[in-house]
Short mmCIF file of C-alpha atoms in Angstrom, two decimals:
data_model
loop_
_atom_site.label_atom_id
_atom_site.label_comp_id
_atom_site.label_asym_id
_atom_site.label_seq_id
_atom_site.Cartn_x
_atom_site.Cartn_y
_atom_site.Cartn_z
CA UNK A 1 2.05 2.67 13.36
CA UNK A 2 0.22 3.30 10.32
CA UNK A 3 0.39 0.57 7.54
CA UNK A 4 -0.73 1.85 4.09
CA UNK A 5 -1.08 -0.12 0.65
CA UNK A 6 -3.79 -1.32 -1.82
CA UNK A 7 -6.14 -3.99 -1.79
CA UNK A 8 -4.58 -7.10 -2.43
CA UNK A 9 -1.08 -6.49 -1.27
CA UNK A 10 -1.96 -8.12 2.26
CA UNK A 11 -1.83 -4.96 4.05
CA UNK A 12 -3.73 -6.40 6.35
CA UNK A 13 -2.44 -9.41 6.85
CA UNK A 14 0.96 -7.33 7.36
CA UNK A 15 -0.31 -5.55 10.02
CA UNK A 16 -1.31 -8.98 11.83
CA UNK A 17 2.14 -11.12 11.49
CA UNK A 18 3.82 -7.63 13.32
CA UNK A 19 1.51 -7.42 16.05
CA UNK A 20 1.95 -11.15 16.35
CA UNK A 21 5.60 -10.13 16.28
CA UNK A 22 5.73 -7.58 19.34
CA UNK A 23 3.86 -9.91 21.04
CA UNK A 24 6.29 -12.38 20.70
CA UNK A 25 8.75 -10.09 21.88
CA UNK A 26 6.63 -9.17 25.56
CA UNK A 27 4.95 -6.49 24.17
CA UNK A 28 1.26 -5.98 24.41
CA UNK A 29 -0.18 -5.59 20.38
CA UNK A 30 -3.01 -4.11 18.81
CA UNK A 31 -3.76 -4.47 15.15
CA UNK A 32 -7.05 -3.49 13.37
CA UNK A 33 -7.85 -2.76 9.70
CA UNK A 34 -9.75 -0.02 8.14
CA UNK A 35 -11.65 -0.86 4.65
CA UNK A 36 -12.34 1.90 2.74
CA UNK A 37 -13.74 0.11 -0.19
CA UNK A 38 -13.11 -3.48 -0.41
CA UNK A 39 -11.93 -4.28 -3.86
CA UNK A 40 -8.28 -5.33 -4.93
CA UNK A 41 -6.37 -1.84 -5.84
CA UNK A 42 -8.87 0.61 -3.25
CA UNK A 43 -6.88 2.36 -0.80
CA UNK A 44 -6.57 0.56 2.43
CA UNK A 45 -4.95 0.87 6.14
CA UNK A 46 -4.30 -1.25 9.34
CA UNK A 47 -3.25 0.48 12.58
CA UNK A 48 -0.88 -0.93 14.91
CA UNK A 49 -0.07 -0.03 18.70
CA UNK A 50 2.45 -2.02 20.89
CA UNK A 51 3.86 -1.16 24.18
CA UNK A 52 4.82 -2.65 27.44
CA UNK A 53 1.15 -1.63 29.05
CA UNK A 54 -1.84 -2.91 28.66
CA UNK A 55 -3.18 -1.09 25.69
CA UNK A 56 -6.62 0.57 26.54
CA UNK A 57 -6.91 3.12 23.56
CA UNK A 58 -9.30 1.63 20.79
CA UNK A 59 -9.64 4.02 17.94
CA UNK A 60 -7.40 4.64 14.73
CA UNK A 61 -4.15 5.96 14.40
CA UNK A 62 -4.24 9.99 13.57
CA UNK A 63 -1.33 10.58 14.08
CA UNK A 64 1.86 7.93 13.89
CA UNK A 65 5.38 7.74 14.98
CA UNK A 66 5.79 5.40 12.02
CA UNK A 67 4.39 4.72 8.85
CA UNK A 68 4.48 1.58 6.62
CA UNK A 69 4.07 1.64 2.84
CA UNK A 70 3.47 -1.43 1.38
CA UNK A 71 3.14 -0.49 -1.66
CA UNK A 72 5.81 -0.15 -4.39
CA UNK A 73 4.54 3.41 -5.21
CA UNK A 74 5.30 6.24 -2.60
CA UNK A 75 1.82 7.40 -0.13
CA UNK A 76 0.53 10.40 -0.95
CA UNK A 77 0.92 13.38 0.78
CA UNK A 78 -2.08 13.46 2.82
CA UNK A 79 -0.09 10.00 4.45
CA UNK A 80 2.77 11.33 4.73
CA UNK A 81 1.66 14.47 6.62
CA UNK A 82 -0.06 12.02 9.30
CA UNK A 83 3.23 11.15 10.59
CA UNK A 84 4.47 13.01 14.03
CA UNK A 85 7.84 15.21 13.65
CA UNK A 86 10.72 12.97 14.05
CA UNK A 87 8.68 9.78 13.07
CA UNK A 88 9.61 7.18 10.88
CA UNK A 89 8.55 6.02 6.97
CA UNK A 90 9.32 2.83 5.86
CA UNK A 91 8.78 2.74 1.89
CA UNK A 92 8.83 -0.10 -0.47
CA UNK A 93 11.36 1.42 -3.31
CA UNK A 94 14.39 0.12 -5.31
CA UNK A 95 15.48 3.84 -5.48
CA UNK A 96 15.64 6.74 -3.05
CA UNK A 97 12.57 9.04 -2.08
CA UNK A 98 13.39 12.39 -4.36
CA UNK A 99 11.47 14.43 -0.77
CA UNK A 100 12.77 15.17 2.12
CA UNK A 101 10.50 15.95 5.47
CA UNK A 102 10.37 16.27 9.10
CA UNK A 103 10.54 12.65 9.09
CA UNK A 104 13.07 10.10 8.87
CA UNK A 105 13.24 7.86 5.62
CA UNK A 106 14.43 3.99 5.28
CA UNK A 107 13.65 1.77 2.07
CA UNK A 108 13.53 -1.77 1.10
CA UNK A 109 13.00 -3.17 -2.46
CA UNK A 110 10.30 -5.42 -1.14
CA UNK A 111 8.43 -5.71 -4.21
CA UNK A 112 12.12 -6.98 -6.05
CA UNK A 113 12.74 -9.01 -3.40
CA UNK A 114 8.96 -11.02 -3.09
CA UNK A 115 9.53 -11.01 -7.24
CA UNK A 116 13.07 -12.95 -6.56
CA UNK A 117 11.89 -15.44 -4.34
CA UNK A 118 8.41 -16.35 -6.12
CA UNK A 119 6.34 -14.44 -3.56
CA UNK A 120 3.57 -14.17 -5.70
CA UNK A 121 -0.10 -13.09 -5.86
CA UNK A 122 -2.71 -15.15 -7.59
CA UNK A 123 -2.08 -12.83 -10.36
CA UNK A 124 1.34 -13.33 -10.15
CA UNK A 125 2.41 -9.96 -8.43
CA UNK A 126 4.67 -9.48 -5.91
CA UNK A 127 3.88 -9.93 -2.47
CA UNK A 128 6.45 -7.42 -0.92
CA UNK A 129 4.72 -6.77 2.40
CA UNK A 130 6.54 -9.49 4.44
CA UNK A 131 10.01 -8.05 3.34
CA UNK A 132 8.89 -4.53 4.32
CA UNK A 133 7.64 -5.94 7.87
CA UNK A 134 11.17 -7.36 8.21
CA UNK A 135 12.59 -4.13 7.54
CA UNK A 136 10.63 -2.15 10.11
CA UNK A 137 11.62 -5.40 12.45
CA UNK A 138 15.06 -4.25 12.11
CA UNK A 139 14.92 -0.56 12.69
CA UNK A 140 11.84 -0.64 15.99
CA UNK A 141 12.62 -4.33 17.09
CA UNK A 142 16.48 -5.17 17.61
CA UNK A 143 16.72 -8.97 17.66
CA UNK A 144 12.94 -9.35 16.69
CA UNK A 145 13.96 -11.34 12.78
CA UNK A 146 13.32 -14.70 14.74
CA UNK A 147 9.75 -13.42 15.93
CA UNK A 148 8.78 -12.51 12.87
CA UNK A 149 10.07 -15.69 11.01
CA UNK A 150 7.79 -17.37 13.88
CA UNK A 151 4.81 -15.43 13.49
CA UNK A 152 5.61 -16.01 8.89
CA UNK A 153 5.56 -19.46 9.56
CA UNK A 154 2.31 -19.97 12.07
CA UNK A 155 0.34 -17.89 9.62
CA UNK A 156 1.71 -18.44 6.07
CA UNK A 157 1.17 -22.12 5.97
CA UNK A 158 3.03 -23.91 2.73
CA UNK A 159 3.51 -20.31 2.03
CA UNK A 160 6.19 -19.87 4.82
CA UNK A 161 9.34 -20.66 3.80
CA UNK A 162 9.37 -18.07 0.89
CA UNK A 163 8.24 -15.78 2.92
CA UNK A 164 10.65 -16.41 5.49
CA UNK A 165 13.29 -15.96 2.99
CA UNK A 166 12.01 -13.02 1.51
CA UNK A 167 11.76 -11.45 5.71
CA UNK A 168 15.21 -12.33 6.01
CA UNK A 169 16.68 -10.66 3.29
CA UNK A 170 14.35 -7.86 3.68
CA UNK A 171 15.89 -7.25 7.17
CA UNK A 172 19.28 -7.78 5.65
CA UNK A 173 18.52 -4.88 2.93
CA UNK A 174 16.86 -2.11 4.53
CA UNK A 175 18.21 0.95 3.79
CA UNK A 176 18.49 4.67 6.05
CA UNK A 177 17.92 7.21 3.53
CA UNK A 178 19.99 10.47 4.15
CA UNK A 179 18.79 13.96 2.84
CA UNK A 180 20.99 15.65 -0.52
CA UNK A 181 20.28 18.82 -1.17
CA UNK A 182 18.28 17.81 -4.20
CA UNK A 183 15.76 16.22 -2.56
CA UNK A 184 12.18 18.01 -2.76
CA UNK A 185 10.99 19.46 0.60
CA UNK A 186 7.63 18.45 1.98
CA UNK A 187 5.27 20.36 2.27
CA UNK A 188 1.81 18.87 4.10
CA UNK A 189 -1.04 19.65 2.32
CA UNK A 190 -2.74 22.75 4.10
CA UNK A 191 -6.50 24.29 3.98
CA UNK A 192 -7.55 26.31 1.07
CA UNK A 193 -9.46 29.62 1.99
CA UNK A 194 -13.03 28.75 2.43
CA UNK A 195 -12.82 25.27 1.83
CA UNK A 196 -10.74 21.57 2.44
CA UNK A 197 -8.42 20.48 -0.44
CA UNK A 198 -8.80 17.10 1.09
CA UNK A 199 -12.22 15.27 1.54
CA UNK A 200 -13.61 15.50 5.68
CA UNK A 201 -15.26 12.43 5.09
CA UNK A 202 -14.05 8.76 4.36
CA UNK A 203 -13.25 7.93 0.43
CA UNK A 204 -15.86 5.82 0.23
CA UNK A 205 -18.53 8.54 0.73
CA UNK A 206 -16.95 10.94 -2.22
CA UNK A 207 -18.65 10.89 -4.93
CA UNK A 208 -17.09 9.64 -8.03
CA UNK A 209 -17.45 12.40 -10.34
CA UNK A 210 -14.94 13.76 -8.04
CA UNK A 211 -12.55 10.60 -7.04
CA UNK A 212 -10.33 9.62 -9.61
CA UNK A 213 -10.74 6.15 -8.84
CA UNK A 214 -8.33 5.25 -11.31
CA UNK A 215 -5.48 5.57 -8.80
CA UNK A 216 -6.46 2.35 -7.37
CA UNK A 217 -5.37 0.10 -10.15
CA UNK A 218 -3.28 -2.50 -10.23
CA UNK A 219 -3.49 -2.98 -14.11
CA UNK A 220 -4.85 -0.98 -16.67
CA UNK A 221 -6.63 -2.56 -20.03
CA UNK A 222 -5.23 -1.50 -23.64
CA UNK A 223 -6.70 -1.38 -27.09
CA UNK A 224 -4.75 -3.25 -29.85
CA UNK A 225 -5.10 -2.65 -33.42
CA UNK A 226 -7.44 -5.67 -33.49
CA UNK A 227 -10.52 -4.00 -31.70
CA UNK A 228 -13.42 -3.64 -33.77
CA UNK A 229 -15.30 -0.73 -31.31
CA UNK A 230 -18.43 -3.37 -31.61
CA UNK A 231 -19.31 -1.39 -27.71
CA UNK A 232 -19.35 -4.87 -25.74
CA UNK A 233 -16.48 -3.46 -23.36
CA UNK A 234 -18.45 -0.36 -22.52
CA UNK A 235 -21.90 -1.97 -22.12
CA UNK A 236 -20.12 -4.28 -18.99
CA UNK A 237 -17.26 -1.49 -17.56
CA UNK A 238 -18.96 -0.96 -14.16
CA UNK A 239 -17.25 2.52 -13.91
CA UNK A 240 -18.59 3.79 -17.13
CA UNK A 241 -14.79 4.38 -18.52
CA UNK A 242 -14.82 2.84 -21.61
CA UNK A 243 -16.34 4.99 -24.36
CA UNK A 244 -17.14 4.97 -27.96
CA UNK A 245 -15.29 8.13 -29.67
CA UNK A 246 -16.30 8.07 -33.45
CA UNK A 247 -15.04 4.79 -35.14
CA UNK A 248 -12.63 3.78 -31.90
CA UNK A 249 -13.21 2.99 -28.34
CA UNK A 250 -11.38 4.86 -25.59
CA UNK A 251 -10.39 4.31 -21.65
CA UNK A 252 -10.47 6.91 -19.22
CA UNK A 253 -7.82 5.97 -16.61
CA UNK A 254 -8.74 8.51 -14.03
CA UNK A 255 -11.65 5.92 -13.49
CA UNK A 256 -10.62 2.57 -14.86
CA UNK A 257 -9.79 0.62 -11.73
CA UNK A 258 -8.71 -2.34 -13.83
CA UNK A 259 -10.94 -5.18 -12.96
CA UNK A 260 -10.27 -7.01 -16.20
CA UNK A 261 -13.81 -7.10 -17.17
CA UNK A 262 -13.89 -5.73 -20.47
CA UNK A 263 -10.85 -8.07 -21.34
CA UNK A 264 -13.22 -11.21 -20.41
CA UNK A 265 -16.09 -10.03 -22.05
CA UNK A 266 -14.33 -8.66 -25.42
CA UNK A 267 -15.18 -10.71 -28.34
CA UNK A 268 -12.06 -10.43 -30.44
CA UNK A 269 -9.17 -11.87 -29.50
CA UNK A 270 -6.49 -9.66 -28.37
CA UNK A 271 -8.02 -6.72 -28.42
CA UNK A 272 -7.70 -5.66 -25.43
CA UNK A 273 -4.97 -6.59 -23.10
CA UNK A 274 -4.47 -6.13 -18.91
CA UNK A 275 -1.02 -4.37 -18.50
CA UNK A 276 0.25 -3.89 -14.76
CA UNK A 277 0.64 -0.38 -13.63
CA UNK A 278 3.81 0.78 -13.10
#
């Protein structure tokens, strides 16, 4: 299994309560993260393995039978096209996935659920990777709810019991997603002529001219009417995005990874504002 999301949507900590999980059910488990670059909203994975032998294969998963979105935003398709023919995606959505694939599709409004019962972040953002987890408990692990709810509650501390709620109704919820006709087909992202249309070597080693590191964010700052373009905002933003233009300031979002900076450091009140990304 391959278990995608962003930092700070416990992606990790996802793929630890499931391994716990399969273990509880007599499997043997393997869980291990990979940190790409470790900030809240950077791209990050954990790789599971479980079966009833003793696990000797240590490296990441390149290919998966099934892959876990945590977040509330679809993977792109350089994730999608790591899962085998036949596998399975698991996707944190309210509504259906418009794309249809050699894969099989099943959703979960995690994200609405975690918001329902107060499974919040310090930020106050939902926390929808326990619901997901309960859905792919439900479609890999027949009977497994009561392991899971075990492993929620041994690692969740005073956290638990909303969590537990929130695993229970994400098992209850989960949906099997059948194809229409309008549904887009996949297509995985192939090899240009002469050169790779995706990066050979880890995100973190791309330079940022070329990594629109803006697709990390979790919230995005905006100018009011009250900003006075005084240049405080761009002398702290750490990814150079914030610009004077003439007598106004401007954001570049293809960079802004929304660390709230310039919103501490501004000197006028309400001039600029942190707004969550949809």
């Amino acid at each position: 299994m391959l278990i995608v999301g962003r930092g700070g949507e416990g992606v990790v900590l996802a793929s630890q309560i499931l391994a716990d999980t399969f273990g509880r059910a007599g499997y043997f488990a393997q869980s291990f993260p990979e940190f790409k670059a470790e900030r809240r909203g950077a791209p990050i994975a954990a790789f599971l393995r479980w079966d009833d032998q003793p696990i000797h294969r240590r490296y990441k998963v390149r290919e998966a039978d099934v892959l876990l979105s945590v977040s509330p935003s679809p993977p792109a398709p350089e994730t999608l096209a790591k899962v085998r023919p036949g596998g399975l995606v698991v996707l944190n959505l309210d509504s259906r996935f418009p794309q249809a694939g050699p894969f099989h599709v099943a959703r979960v409004p995690g994200s609405r659920i975690a918001r329902d019962n107060g499974v919040l972040s310090s930020e106050g953002r939902p926390m929808g990777n326990v619901a997901v987890l309960a859905a792919a408990v439900r479609l890999l692990l027949p009977g497994g709810l009561p392991h899971l709810e075990a492993a929620v509650r041994e690692r969740m501390g005073s956290k638990a019991d909303a969590n537990v709620v929130a695993a229970r109704e994400g098992h209850a919820r989960v949906t099997r997603q059948h194809t229409l006709a309008g549904d887009t087909r996949f297509e995985a992202p192939t090899a240009a002529t002469g050169r790779h249309e995706t990066p050979l070597f880890p995100v973190s080693t791309t330079d940022s001219l070329a990594l629109h590191t803006g697709s990390w964010s979790l919230d995005r700052p905006l100018l009011a009417e009250a900003c006075t373009a005084c240049g405080v905002c761009a002398l702290f933003c750490p990814e150079g995005a914030i610009a004077p233009d003439g007598e106004a300031m401007t954001i570049d979002y293809l960079y802004c990874k929304g660390c709230g900076i310039c919103e501490v450091v501004c000197p006028v009140r309400g001039a600029i504002a942190m707004e969550a990304v949809a």
